[in-house]
Coordinates of C-alpha atoms and ligand atoms in Angstrom, one line a residue:
X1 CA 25.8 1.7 -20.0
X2 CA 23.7 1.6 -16.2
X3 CA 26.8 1.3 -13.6
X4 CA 23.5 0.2 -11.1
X5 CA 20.1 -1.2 -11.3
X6 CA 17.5 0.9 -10.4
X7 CA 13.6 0.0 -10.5
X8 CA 11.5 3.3 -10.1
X9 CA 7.8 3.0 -9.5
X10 CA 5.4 6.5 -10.0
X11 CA 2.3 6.3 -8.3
X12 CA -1.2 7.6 -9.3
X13 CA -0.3 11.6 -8.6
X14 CA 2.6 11.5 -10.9
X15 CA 0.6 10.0 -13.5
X16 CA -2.0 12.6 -13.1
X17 CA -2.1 14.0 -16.7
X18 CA 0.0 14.5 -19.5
X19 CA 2.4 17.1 -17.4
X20 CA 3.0 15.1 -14.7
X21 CA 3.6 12.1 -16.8
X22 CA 6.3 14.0 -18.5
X23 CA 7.7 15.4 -16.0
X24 CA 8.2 11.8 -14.3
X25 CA 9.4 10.6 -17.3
X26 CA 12.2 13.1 -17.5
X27 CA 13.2 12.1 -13.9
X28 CA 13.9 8.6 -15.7
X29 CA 15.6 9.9 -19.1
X30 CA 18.0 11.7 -16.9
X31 CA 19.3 8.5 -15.1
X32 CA 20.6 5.9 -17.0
X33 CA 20.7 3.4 -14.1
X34 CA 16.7 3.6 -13.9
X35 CA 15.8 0.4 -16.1
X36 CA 12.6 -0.7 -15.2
X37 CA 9.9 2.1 -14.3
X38 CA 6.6 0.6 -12.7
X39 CA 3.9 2.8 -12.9
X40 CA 0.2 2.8 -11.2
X41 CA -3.0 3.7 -13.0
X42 CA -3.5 7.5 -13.7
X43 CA -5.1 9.3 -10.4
X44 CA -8.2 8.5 -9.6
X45 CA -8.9 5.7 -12.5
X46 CA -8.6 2.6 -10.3
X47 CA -11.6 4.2 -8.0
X48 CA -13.5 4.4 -11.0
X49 CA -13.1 1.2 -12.4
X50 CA -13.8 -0.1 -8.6
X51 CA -17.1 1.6 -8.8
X52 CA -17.6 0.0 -12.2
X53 CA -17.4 -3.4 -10.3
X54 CA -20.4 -2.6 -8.3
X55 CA -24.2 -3.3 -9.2
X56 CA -24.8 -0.2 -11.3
X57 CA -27.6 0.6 -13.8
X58 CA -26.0 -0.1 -17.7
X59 CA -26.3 3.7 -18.8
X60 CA -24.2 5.0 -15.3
X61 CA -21.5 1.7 -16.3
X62 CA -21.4 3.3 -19.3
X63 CA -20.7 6.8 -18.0
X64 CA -17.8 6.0 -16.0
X65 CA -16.5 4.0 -18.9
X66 CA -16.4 7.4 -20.9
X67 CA -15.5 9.1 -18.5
X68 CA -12.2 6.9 -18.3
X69 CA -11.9 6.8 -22.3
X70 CA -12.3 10.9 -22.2
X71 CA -9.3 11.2 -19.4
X72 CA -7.2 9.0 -21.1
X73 CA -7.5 10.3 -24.7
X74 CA -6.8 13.2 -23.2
X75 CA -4.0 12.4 -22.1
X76 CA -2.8 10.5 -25.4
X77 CA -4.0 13.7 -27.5
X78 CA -1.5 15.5 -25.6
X79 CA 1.6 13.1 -27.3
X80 CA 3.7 14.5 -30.3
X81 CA 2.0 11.7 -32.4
X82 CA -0.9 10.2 -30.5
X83 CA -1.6 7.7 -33.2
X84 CA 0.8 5.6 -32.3
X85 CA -0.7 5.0 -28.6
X86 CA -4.2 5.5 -29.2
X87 CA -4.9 2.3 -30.6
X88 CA -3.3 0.3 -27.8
X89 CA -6.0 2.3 -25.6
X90 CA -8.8 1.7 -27.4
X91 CA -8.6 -1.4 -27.6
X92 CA -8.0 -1.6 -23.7
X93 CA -11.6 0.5 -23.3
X94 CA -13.2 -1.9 -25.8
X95 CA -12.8 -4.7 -23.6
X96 CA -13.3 -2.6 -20.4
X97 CA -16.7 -1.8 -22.1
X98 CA -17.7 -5.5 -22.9
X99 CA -15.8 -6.7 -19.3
X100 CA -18.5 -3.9 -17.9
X101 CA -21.2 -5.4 -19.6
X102 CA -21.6 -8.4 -17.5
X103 CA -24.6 -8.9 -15.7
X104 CA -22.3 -10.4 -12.6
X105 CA -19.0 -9.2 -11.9
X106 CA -17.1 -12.0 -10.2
X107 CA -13.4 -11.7 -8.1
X108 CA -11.9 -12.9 -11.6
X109 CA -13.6 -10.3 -13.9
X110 CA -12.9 -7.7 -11.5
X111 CA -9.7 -8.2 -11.5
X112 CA -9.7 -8.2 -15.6
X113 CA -11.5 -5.1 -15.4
X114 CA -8.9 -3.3 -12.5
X115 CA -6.1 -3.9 -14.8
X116 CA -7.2 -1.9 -17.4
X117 CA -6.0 0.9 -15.1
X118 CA -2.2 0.3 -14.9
X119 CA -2.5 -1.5 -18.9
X120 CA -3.4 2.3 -20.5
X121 CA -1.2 4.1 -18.2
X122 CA 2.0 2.1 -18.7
X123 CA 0.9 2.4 -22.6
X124 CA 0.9 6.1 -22.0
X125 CA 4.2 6.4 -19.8
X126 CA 5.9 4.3 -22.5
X127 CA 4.8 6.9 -25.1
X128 CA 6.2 10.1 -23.1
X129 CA 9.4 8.8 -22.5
X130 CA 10.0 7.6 -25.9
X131 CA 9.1 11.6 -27.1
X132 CA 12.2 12.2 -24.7
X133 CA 14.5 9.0 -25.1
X134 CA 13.5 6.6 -28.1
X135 CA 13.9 3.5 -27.3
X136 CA 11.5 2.2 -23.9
X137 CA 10.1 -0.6 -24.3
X138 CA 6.7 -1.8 -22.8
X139 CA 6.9 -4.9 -20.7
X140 CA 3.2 -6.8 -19.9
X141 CA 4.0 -7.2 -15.9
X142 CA 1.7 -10.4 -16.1
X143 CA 4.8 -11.9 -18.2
X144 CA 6.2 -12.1 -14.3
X145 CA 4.4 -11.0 -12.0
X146 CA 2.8 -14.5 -11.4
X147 CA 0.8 -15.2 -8.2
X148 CA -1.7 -17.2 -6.3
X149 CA -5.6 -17.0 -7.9
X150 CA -6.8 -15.5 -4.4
X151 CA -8.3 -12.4 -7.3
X152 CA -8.3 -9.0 -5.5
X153 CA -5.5 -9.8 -2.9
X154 CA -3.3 -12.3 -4.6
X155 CA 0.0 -13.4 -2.9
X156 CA 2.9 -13.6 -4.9
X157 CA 4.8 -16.7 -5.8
X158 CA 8.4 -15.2 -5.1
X159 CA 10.2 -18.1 -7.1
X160 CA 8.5 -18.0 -10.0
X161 CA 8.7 -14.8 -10.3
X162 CA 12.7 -15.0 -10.0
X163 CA 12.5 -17.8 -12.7
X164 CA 10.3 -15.7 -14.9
X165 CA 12.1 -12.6 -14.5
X166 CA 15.6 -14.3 -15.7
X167 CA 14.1 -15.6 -18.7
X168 CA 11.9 -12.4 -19.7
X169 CA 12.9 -9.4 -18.0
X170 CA 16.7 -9.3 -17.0
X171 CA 18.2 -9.1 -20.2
X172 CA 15.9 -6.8 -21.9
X173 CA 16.3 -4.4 -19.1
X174 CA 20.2 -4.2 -20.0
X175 CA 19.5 -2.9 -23.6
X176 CA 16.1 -1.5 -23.1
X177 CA 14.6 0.9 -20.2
X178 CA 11.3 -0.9 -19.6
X179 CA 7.7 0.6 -18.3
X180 CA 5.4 -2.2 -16.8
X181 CA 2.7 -1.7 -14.2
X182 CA 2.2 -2.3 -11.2
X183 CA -0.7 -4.1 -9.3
X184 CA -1.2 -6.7 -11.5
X185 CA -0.3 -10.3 -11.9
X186 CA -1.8 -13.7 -13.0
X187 CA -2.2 -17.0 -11.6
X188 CA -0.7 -20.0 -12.8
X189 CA -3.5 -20.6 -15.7
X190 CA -2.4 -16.8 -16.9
X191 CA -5.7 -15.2 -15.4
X192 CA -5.2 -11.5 -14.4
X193 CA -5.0 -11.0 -10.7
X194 CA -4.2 -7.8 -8.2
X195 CA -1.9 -7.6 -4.9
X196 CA -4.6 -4.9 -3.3
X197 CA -5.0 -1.4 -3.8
X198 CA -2.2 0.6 -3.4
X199 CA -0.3 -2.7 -4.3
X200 CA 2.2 -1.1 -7.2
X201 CA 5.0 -0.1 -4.5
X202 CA 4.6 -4.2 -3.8
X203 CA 5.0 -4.9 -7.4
X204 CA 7.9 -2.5 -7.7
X205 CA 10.0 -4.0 -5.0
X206 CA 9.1 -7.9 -6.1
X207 CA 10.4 -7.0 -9.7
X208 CA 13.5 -4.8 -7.9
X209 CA 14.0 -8.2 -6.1
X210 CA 13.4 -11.3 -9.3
X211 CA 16.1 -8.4 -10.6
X212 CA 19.1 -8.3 -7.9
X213 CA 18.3 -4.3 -8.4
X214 CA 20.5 -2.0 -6.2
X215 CA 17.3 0.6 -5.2
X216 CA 14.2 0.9 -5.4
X217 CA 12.5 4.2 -5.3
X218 CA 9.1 5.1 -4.9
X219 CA 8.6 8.4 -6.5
X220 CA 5.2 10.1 -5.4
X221 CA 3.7 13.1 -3.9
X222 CA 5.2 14.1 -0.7
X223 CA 9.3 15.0 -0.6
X224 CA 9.5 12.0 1.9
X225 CA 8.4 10.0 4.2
X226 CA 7.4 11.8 7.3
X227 CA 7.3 11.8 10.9
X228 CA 3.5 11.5 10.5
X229 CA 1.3 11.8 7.3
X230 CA 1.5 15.6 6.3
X231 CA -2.0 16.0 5.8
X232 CA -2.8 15.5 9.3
X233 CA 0.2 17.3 11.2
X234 CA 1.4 20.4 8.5
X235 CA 4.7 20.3 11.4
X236 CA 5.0 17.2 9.8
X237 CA 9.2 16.6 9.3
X238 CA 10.9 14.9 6.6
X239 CA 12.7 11.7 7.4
X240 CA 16.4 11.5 6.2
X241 CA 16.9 8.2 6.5
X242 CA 15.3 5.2 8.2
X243 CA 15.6 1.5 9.2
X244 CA 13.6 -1.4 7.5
X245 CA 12.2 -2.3 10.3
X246 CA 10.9 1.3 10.6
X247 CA 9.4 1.6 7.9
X248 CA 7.7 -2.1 7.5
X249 CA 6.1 -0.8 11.1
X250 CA 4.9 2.6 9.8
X251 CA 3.5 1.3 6.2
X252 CA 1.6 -1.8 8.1
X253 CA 0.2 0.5 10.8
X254 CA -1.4 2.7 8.0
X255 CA 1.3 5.2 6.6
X256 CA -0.2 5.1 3.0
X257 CA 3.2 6.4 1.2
X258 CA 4.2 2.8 1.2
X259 CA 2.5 -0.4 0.5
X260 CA 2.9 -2.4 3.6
X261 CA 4.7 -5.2 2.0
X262 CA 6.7 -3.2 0.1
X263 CA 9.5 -3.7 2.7
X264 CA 9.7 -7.6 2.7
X265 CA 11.3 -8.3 -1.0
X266 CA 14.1 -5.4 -0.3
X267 CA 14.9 -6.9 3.3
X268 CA 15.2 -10.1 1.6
X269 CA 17.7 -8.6 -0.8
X270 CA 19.2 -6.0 1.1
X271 CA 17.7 -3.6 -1.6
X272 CA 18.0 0.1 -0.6
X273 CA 14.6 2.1 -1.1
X274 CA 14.2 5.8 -2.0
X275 CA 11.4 8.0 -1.4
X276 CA 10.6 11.2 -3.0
X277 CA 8.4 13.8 -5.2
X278 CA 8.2 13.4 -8.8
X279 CA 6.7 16.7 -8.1
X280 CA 10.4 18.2 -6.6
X281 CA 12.5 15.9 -7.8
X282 CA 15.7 18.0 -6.6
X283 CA 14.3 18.1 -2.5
X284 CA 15.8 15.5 -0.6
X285 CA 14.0 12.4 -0.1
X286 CA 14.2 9.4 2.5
X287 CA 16.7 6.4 2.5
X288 CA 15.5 3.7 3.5
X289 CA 18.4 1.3 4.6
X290 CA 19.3 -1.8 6.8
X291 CA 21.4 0.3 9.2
X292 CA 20.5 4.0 9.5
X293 CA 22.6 6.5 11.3
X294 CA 21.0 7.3 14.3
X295 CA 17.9 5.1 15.8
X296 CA 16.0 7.1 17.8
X297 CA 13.2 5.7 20.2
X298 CA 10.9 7.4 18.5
X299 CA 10.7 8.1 14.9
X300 CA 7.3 8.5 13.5
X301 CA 3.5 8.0 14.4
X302 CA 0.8 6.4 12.0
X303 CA -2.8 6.3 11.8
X304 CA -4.6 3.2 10.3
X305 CA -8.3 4.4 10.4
X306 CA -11.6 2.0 10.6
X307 CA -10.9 -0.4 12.9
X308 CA -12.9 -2.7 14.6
X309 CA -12.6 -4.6 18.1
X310 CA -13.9 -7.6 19.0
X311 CA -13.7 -8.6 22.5
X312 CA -15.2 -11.8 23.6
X313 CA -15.9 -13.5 26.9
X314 CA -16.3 -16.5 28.6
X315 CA -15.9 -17.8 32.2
X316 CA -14.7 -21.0 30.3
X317 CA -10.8 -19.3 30.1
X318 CA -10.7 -19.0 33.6
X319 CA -7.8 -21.3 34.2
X320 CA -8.4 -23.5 31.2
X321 CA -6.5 -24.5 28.6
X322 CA -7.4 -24.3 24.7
X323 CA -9.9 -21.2 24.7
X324 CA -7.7 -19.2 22.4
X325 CA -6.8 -21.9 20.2
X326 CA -10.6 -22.7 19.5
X327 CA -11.5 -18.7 18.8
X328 CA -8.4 -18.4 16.1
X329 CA -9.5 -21.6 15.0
X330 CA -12.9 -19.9 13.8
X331 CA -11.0 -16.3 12.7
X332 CA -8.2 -18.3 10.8
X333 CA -11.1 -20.5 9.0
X334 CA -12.8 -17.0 8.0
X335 CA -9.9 -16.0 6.7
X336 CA -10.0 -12.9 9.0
X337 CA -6.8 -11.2 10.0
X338 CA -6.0 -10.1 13.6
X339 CA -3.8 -7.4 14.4
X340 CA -3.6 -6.3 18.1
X341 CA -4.5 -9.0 20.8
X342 CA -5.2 -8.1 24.7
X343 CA -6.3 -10.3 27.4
X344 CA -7.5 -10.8 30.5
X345 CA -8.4 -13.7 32.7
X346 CA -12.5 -14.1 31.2
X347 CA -11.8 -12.1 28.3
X348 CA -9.8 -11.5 24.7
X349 CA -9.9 -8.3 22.7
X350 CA -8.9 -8.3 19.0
X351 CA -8.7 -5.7 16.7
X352 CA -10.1 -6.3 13.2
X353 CA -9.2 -3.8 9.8
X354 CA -12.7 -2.8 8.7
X355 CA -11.0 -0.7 5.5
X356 CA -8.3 -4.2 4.3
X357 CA -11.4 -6.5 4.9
X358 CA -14.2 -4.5 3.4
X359 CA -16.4 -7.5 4.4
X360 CA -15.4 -7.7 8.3
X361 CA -18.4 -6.4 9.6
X362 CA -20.3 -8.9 7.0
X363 CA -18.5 -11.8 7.5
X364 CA -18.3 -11.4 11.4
X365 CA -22.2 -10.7 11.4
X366 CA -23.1 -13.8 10.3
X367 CA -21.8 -17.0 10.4
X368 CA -18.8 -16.0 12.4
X369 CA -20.3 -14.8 15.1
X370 CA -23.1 -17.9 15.4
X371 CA -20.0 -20.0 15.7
X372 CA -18.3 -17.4 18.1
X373 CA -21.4 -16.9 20.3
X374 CA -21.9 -21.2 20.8
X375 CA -19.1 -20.5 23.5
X376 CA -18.8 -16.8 24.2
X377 CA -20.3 -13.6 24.5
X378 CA -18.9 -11.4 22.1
X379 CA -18.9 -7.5 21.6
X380 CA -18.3 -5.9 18.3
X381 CA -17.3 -2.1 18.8
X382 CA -16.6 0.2 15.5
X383 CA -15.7 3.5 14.5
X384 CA -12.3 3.0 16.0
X385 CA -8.5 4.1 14.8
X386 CA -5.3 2.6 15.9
X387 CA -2.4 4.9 16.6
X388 CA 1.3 3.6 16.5
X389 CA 4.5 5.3 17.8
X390 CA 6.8 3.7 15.9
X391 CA 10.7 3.8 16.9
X392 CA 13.5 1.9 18.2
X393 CA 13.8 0.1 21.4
X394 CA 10.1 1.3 22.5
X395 CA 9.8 -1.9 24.9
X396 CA 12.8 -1.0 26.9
X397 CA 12.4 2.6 27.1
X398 CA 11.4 3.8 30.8
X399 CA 9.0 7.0 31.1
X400 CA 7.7 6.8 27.8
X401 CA 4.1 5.7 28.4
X402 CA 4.2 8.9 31.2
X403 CA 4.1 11.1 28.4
X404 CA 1.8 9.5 26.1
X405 CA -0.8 9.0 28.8
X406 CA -0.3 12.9 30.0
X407 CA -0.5 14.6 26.3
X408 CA -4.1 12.3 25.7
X409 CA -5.3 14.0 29.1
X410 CA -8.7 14.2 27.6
X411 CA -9.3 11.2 24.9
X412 CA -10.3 8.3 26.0
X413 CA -7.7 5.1 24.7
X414 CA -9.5 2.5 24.3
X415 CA -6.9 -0.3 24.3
X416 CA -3.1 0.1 24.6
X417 CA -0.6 -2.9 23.3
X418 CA 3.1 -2.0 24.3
X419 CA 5.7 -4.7 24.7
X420 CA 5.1 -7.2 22.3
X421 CA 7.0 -5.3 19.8
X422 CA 10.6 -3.5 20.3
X423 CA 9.5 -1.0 17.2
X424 CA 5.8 0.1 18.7
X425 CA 3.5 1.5 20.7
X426 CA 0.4 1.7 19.7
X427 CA -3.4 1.9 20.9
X428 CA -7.0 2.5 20.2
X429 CA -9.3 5.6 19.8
X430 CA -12.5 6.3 18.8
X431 CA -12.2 7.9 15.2
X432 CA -13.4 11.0 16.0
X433 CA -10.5 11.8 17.9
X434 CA -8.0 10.2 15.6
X435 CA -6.6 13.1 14.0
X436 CA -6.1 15.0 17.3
X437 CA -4.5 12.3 19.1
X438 CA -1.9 12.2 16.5
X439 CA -1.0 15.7 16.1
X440 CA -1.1 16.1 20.4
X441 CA 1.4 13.1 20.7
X442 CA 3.3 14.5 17.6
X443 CA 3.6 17.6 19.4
X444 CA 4.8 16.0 22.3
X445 CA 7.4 13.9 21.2
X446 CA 8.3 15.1 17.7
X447 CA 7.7 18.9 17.1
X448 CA 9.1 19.8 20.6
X449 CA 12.4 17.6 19.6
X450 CA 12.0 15.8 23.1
X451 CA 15.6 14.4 22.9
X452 CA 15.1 11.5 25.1
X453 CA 12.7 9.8 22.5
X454 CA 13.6 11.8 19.8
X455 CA 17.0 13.6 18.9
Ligands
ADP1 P1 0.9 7.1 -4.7 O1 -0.3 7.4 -5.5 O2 2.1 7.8 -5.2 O3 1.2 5.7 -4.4 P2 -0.2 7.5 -2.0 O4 -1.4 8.4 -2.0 O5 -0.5 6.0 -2.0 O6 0.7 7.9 -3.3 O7 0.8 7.8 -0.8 C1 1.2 9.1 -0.6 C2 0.4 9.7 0.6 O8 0.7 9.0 1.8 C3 0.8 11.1 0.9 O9 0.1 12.1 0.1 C4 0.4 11.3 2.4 O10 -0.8 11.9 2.6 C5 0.3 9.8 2.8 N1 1.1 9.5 4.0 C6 0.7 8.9 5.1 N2 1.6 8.8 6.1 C7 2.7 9.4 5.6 C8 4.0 9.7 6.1 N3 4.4 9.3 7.3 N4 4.9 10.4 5.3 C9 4.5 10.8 4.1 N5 3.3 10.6 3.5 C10 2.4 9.9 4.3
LIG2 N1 -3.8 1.7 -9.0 C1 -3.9 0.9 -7.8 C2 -4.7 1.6 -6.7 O1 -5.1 2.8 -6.9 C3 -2.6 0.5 -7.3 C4 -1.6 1.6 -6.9 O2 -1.8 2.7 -7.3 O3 -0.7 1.3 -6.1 O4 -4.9 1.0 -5.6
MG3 MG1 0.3 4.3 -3.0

């Protein structure tokens, strides 16, 4: 009997092939408290079905679907006894094929044809585990996960998804370990939506929460979270444990290893999250937890890449009221998103995510910026990445700007926002010099274990 409620979710890389699918399912047969496993698409197939979605020629649609039937059959052929799975897939290809087929792929069928992603690898995960311990069960996550009909970003309806998750889900988990995916949902008429890419370590924590689950771990490809994305800075440390608050700052200012609102349902539940390898299961991972042990001032930098900034001017703010309640006004009715804000007396610089809103540049090209430009000048820059330092106390910490300033001797920062936040400090570069910047303040703060900011 499970003493705990755990909800694990594997991402793409441990859903690779049929190795690393067995290998994370025998990091869920060994624990019996693990009894709801959320698993992304295998690597790679949600960029193919992406492309898929765009205006392509009907013999290269039809390429990339066999190219996705190949990999997973593969994968399936791989099974003790793939004939028990390999219908379930190809009848999930079948409709991928006729879904493809259409001439024009709207936000609803592109979400329909997204799915099929996380649909054939939770068929597949369900498969492996049962080789190893009979008995999963596989659980349709659109049974639950119900959201808004916003197709390609959809926000989740939290109490519903309590409500639904009492009456389908939290019983069967007590008899039954159960494999759903993540990403997807459906609106209220039962039409397949998705939270975003990357949006299965969302999913994960919104079913951990609709469950009163005790942890929620996040298994992936790094040991941990680190004190900056590995790839860029190879002196890179893991994190033992960390704050909420941390890590809600380093996932939204870009640290891919977790969805950025992956944070909000565990907060909300006091749900402690785990991070680690399915790769090396045994290394230590990171805890993340409401009250860590120590809090340093600075605990990790991210990197969110393609940003834009927007500046506008007009003499009209010059001791005026109402200026920047017109200009969100126009962003807000765009449904554009604003992350950093600076001003100055005749003028108000925004930063903008190029990579979340695909269409910024678009949308702010046209009508946007006709309504913009009826009363102020405006400047679009690109090319841009925002750096965070993302700690404890950052706002009330003397001397730390000193430092910063003196290790980016050379690079030119481009707009700095300190203050508004007690758990950042981040600024603008040009992209270029993004990976640099990181690994020169890393050094400075992090590698050298600078104990003022960093013990
Ligand atoms: P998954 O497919 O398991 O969801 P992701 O690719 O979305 O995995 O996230 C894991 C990646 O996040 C790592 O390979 C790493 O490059 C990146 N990453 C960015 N910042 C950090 C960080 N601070 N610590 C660990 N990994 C990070
Ligand atoms: N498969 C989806 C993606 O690649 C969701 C996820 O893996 O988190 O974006
Ligand atoms: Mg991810």
């Amino acid at each position: 009997m499970p003493t705990l409620i755990k909800v694990a979710k594997f991402g793409g890389t441990s859903m690779a092939d049929a190795e690393a699918i067995r290998r994370s399912a025998e990091i869920v047969a060994r624990d019996s408290d693990k009894r709801l496993i959320v698993v992304s698409a295998t690597s790679g197939t949600t960029n193919l079905l992406t492309t898929l979605c765009s205006t392509l020629p009907g013999k290269e649609k039809r390429a990339i679907v066999d190219q996705i039937e190949e990999k997973h059959r593969t994968i399936c052929s791989q099974l003790k006894e793939p004939k028990t799975t390999q219908p379930g897939i190809d009848k999930i290809i079948s409709e991928l094929r006729t879904l493809s087929e259409q001439d024009i792929v709207g936000p609803k069928q592109k979400d329909a044809i997204l799915a099929c992603g996380e649909r054939m690898s939770s068929l597949l995960f369900t498969a492996f585990l049962n080789e190893i311990e009979p008995g999963a069960r596989w659980f349709d996550a659109r049974e639950v996960i119900r959201t808004d009909d916003a197709y390609g970003s959809a926000e989740p309806d939290i109490e519903a998804i309590e409500s639904l998750a009492g009456e389908k889900l939290r019983s069967l988990i007590v008899s039954h370990k159960v494999i759903s995916q993540g990403f997807i949902g459906s609106d209220s008429d039962g039409i397949t939506t998705t939270l975003g890419r990357g949006g299965s370590d969302y999913s994960a924590s919104l079913f951990a929460e609709a469950l009163n689950a005790d942890v929620l771990e996040i298994w992936t490809d790094v040991t941990a979270i680190y004190t900056t994305d590995p790839r860029i800075e190879p002196e890179a440390r893991p994190i033992t444990e960390l704050s909420f608050d941390e890590a809600a700052e380093l996932s939204v200012f870009g640290a891919k290893v977790l969805h950025p609102a992956t944070i909000k349902p565990a907060i909300r539940k006091s749900i402690k999250v785990y991070v680690g390898s399915s790769f090396h299961p045994d290394q230590p991972g990171t805890w993340i937890v409401k009250n860590p042990k120590s809090k340093p001032v600075i605990r990790a930098i991210s990197l969110r890449r393609n940003q834009t900034l927007l500046t506008v001017h007009s003499l009209d703010m010059l001791h005026r009221h109402g200026f920047l309640a017109k200009l969100f006004d126009v962003l807000s009715k765009y449904k554009i998103s604003v992350d950093l804000v600076t001003t100055s007396e005749v003028s108000v610089s925004l930063t903008l995510d190029t990579d979340v809103q695909s269409s910024a540049k678009n949308s702010l090209s046209e009508q946007v910026l006709a309504e913009l430009e009826s009363f102020c000048d405006v400047e679009i820059e690109e090319n841009l990445a925002l750096v965070a330092l993302v700690g404890n106390n950052l706002h009330a910490t003397a001397g730390l700007s000193g430092p910063v300033f003196g290790s980016l001797e050379d690079i030119n920062i481009r707009l700095i926002c300190h203050g508004a936040s007690s758990h950042n400090l981040c600024f603008l570069v040009d992209s270029s010099h993004a990976d640099q910047t990181v690994r020169k303040i890393h050094k400075t703060f992090i590698s050298t274990r600078n104990s003022t900011f960093n013990s």
